Amino acid sequence: MNKNKNMAREQHEEENALVIWNISNCPIPDGHDPLQVVPRIQTALEKLRRDRPYGPLSITAISNNLTEIPGEDVMRKLSSTGISLKHAHGVQTDLYQWASRNPPPATIMVITVHEELEHLASTFSGLEEEGYIILPTYPQPNPAPPSLPKLCFWETLLSDADNKLVTTSRLIFHGTGGYPWSCSVCYFDAPILEDFTNHLKSETHAYFEWDRFARKNKIDRTNPANMQLGRSEEWDLLAKPDMIRRAEVLKLRGAFAPPRSRPVDAKSFKEPFKSGE
């Protein structure tokens, strides 16, 4: 019985941890080495655990513009230290997916701006009720209220002089299928950086970004006038079957289908179609 109690205590003391970092909102400050981001985060977390090691630690950097923020050279350095990089428009899906595979007790650190943290407040509340420890980290306000804990400031976490960079937690990739690069919009995973960046520049990715925008803004995607057909053969091959499939679904549902959205000028969506792409 004592042996079982000791095993249970050890399992409880070694908790899994997830760090989701919105690198667009919280870029690496000037003068900081990208190769030191991981050990700074690791030791900051371990200090909270009073030098007790975490179990597997996953760190995912998320952005909807990774090729520019932080850029390919920094992406390569971050990945070499064990960080997964993901093209995504938010962190909520990753929170739920990780929590479904890692029951509490466990720790989740989210690094992003205060506005996104406020948007996630109800999600955090639900996770805390289940037993997760939530650690929000965000850019330091100026001036910083003295009541706020030191760890919650992104810049302080990276430059903490007391952070000795002595780490014991085991870092693992959080990416789908063990791949370090992934795109949540297209459900695309890549084993190497070149495949990932080529995907982000492809028309397939541009189409699914447009499709996401259309769904979010209630654009009628069954109306050919709202589809940006004619961009290229690849674009047409992607768009036409998708448009036809959606029209057939609505036809089958008949009177029980929801009212069609008012057509919106699809040309108002500019982002994926910058000149030169």
PDB file of C-alpha atoms in Angstrom, residues 12-127:
ATOM      1  CA  HIS A  12       0.790  13.951  -8.835  1.00  0.00           C
ATOM      2  CA  GLU A  13       4.046  15.851  -8.422  1.00  0.00           C
ATOM      3  CA  GLU A  14       5.007  15.404 -12.068  1.00  0.00           C
ATOM      4  CA  GLU A  15       2.333  17.337 -13.928  1.00  0.00           C
ATOM      5  CA  ASN A  16       2.102  17.921 -17.660  1.00  0.00           C
ATOM      6  CA  ALA A  17       2.200  21.500 -18.891  1.00  0.00           C
ATOM      7  CA  LEU A  18       1.212  23.357 -22.054  1.00  0.00           C
ATOM      8  CA  VAL A  19       2.432  26.760 -23.214  1.00  0.00           C
ATOM      9  CA  ILE A  20       0.567  28.455 -26.068  1.00  0.00           C
ATOM     10  CA  TRP A  21       2.327  31.565 -27.283  1.00  0.00           C
ATOM     11  CA  ASN A  22       0.674  34.022 -29.679  1.00  0.00           C
ATOM     12  CA  ILE A  23       3.870  35.190 -31.319  1.00  0.00           C
ATOM     13  CA  SER A  24       2.058  37.866 -33.359  1.00  0.00           C
ATOM     14  CA  ASN A  25       0.810  39.596 -30.220  1.00  0.00           C
ATOM     15  CA  CYS A  26       3.905  38.893 -28.115  1.00  0.00           C
ATOM     16  CA  PRO A  27       6.938  38.818 -30.409  1.00  0.00           C
ATOM     17  CA  ILE A  28      10.416  38.211 -29.084  1.00  0.00           C
ATOM     18  CA  PRO A  29      11.645  41.597 -27.790  1.00  0.00           C
ATOM     19  CA  ASP A  30      14.606  43.145 -29.560  1.00  0.00           C
ATOM     20  CA  GLY A  31      17.919  41.932 -28.220  1.00  0.00           C
ATOM     21  CA  HIS A  32      16.621  38.570 -26.966  1.00  0.00           C
ATOM     22  CA  ASP A  33      18.023  35.342 -28.393  1.00  0.00           C
ATOM     23  CA  PRO A  34      15.265  33.079 -29.840  1.00  0.00           C
ATOM     24  CA  LEU A  35      17.277  30.066 -28.660  1.00  0.00           C
ATOM     25  CA  GLN A  36      16.799  31.175 -25.038  1.00  0.00           C
ATOM     26  CA  VAL A  37      12.981  31.414 -25.167  1.00  0.00           C
ATOM     27  CA  VAL A  38      12.421  27.750 -24.295  1.00  0.00           C
ATOM     28  CA  PRO A  39      14.765  27.564 -21.263  1.00  0.00           C
ATOM     29  CA  ARG A  40      13.364  30.856 -19.936  1.00  0.00           C
ATOM     30  CA  ILE A  41       9.821  29.505 -20.113  1.00  0.00           C
ATOM     31  CA  GLN A  42      10.855  26.149 -18.659  1.00  0.00           C
ATOM     32  CA  THR A  43      12.616  27.590 -15.643  1.00  0.00           C
ATOM     33  CA  ALA A  44       9.839  30.123 -15.011  1.00  0.00           C
ATOM     34  CA  LEU A  45       7.343  27.275 -14.842  1.00  0.00           C
ATOM     35  CA  GLU A  46       9.594  25.141 -12.677  1.00  0.00           C
ATOM     36  CA  LYS A  47      10.080  27.974 -10.194  1.00  0.00           C
ATOM     37  CA  LEU A  48       6.326  27.928  -9.663  1.00  0.00           C
ATOM     38  CA  ARG A  49       6.581  24.212  -8.950  1.00  0.00           C
ATOM     39  CA  ARG A  50       9.285  24.879  -6.340  1.00  0.00           C
ATOM     40  CA  ASP A  51      11.919  22.959  -8.301  1.00  0.00           C
ATOM     41  CA  ARG A  52       9.716  19.909  -8.807  1.00  0.00           C
ATOM     42  CA  PRO A  53       9.924  18.867 -12.484  1.00  0.00           C
ATOM     43  CA  TYR A  54       7.018  18.878 -14.843  1.00  0.00           C
ATOM     44  CA  GLY A  55       6.230  15.868 -16.925  1.00  0.00           C
ATOM     45  CA  PRO A  56       6.072  16.393 -20.695  1.00  0.00           C
ATOM     46  CA  LEU A  57       6.027  20.125 -21.530  1.00  0.00           C
ATOM     47  CA  SER A  58       4.587  21.293 -24.858  1.00  0.00           C
ATOM     48  CA  ILE A  59       5.229  24.780 -26.259  1.00  0.00           C
ATOM     49  CA  THR A  60       3.360  25.942 -29.362  1.00  0.00           C
ATOM     50  CA  ALA A  61       3.914  29.306 -31.057  1.00  0.00           C
ATOM     51  CA  ILE A  62       0.823  30.450 -32.957  1.00  0.00           C
ATOM     52  CA  SER A  63       0.413  33.181 -35.566  1.00  0.00           C
ATOM     53  CA  ASN A  64      -1.611  33.865 -38.699  1.00  0.00           C
ATOM     54  CA  ASN A  65       1.470  35.438 -40.296  1.00  0.00           C
ATOM     55  CA  LEU A  66       4.438  33.254 -39.365  1.00  0.00           C
ATOM     56  CA  THR A  67       6.482  33.933 -42.495  1.00  0.00           C
ATOM     57  CA  GLU A  68       6.700  37.605 -41.507  1.00  0.00           C
ATOM     58  CA  ILE A  69       6.335  37.326 -37.724  1.00  0.00           C
ATOM     59  CA  PRO A  70       8.853  36.137 -36.616  1.00  0.00           C
ATOM     60  CA  GLY A  71      10.271  35.270 -40.063  1.00  0.00           C
ATOM     61  CA  GLU A  72      11.772  32.076 -41.414  1.00  0.00           C
ATOM     62  CA  ASP A  73      15.153  32.378 -39.681  1.00  0.00           C
ATOM     63  CA  VAL A  74      13.598  32.797 -36.218  1.00  0.00           C
ATOM     64  CA  MET A  75      11.057  30.061 -36.990  1.00  0.00           C
ATOM     65  CA  ARG A  76      13.913  27.669 -37.696  1.00  0.00           C
ATOM     66  CA  LYS A  77      15.684  28.590 -34.449  1.00  0.00           C
ATOM     67  CA  LEU A  78      12.540  28.228 -32.342  1.00  0.00           C
ATOM     68  CA  SER A  79      11.747  24.850 -33.866  1.00  0.00           C
ATOM     69  CA  SER A  80      15.286  23.632 -33.206  1.00  0.00           C
ATOM     70  CA  THR A  81      14.668  24.168 -29.475  1.00  0.00           C
ATOM     71  CA  GLY A  82      11.498  22.047 -29.458  1.00  0.00           C
ATOM     72  CA  ILE A  83       8.757  24.592 -30.091  1.00  0.00           C
ATOM     73  CA  SER A  84       5.899  23.626 -32.421  1.00  0.00           C
ATOM     74  CA  LEU A  85       4.847  26.397 -34.821  1.00  0.00           C
ATOM     75  CA  LYS A  86       1.285  26.643 -36.050  1.00  0.00           C
ATOM     76  CA  HIS A  87      -0.579  28.863 -38.494  1.00  0.00           C
ATOM     77  CA  ALA A  88      -3.809  29.639 -36.634  1.00  0.00           C
ATOM     78  CA  HIS A  89      -6.176  32.490 -35.821  1.00  0.00           C
ATOM     79  CA  GLY A  90      -6.565  31.751 -32.119  1.00  0.00           C
ATOM     80  CA  VAL A  91      -5.570  29.505 -29.252  1.00  0.00           C
ATOM     81  CA  GLN A  92      -8.896  28.157 -28.006  1.00  0.00           C
ATOM     82  CA  THR A  93      -8.936  24.987 -30.118  1.00  0.00           C
ATOM     83  CA  ASP A  94      -5.446  24.028 -28.934  1.00  0.00           C
ATOM     84  CA  LEU A  95      -6.500  24.543 -25.324  1.00  0.00           C
ATOM     85  CA  TYR A  96      -9.420  22.138 -25.627  1.00  0.00           C
ATOM     86  CA  GLN A  97      -7.515  19.554 -27.655  1.00  0.00           C
ATOM     87  CA  TRP A  98      -4.615  19.443 -25.216  1.00  0.00           C
ATOM     88  CA  ALA A  99      -6.907  19.362 -22.167  1.00  0.00           C
ATOM     89  CA  SER A 100      -8.826  16.416 -23.659  1.00  0.00           C
ATOM     90  CA  ARG A 101      -5.571  14.402 -23.746  1.00  0.00           C
ATOM     91  CA  ASN A 102      -4.046  15.700 -20.503  1.00  0.00           C
ATOM     92  CA  PRO A 103      -6.380  15.521 -17.510  1.00  0.00           C
ATOM     93  CA  PRO A 104      -5.699  17.638 -14.412  1.00  0.00           C
ATOM     94  CA  PRO A 105      -3.702  18.296 -12.410  1.00  0.00           C
ATOM     95  CA  ALA A 106      -1.863  20.123 -15.192  1.00  0.00           C
ATOM     96  CA  THR A 107      -0.700  23.637 -15.987  1.00  0.00           C
ATOM     97  CA  ILE A 108      -1.516  25.832 -18.985  1.00  0.00           C
ATOM     98  CA  MET A 109       0.349  29.063 -19.731  1.00  0.00           C
ATOM     99  CA  VAL A 110      -1.104  31.343 -22.428  1.00  0.00           C
ATOM    100  CA  ILE A 111       1.119  34.151 -23.722  1.00  0.00           C
ATOM    101  CA  THR A 112      -0.859  36.801 -25.600  1.00  0.00           C
ATOM    102  CA  VAL A 113      -2.208  40.338 -25.293  1.00  0.00           C
ATOM    103  CA  HIS A 114      -4.608  41.217 -22.504  1.00  0.00           C
ATOM    104  CA  GLU A 115      -7.543  41.596 -24.941  1.00  0.00           C
ATOM    105  CA  GLU A 116      -7.307  37.978 -26.106  1.00  0.00           C
ATOM    106  CA  LEU A 117      -6.956  36.791 -22.520  1.00  0.00           C
ATOM    107  CA  GLU A 118     -10.196  38.597 -21.668  1.00  0.00           C
ATOM    108  CA  HIS A 119     -11.880  36.875 -24.611  1.00  0.00           C
ATOM    109  CA  LEU A 120     -10.724  33.518 -23.203  1.00  0.00           C
ATOM    110  CA  ALA A 121     -11.899  34.270 -19.663  1.00  0.00           C
ATOM    111  CA  SER A 122     -14.847  31.856 -19.741  1.00  0.00           C
ATOM    112  CA  THR A 123     -12.638  29.101 -21.212  1.00  0.00           C
ATOM    113  CA  PHE A 124     -10.072  29.638 -18.460  1.00  0.00           C
ATOM    114  CA  SER A 125     -12.785  29.579 -15.823  1.00  0.00           C
ATOM    115  CA  GLY A 126     -14.074  26.224 -17.065  1.00  0.00           C
ATOM    116  CA  LEU A 127     -10.588  24.726 -17.152  1.00  0.00           C
TER     117      LEU A 127
END
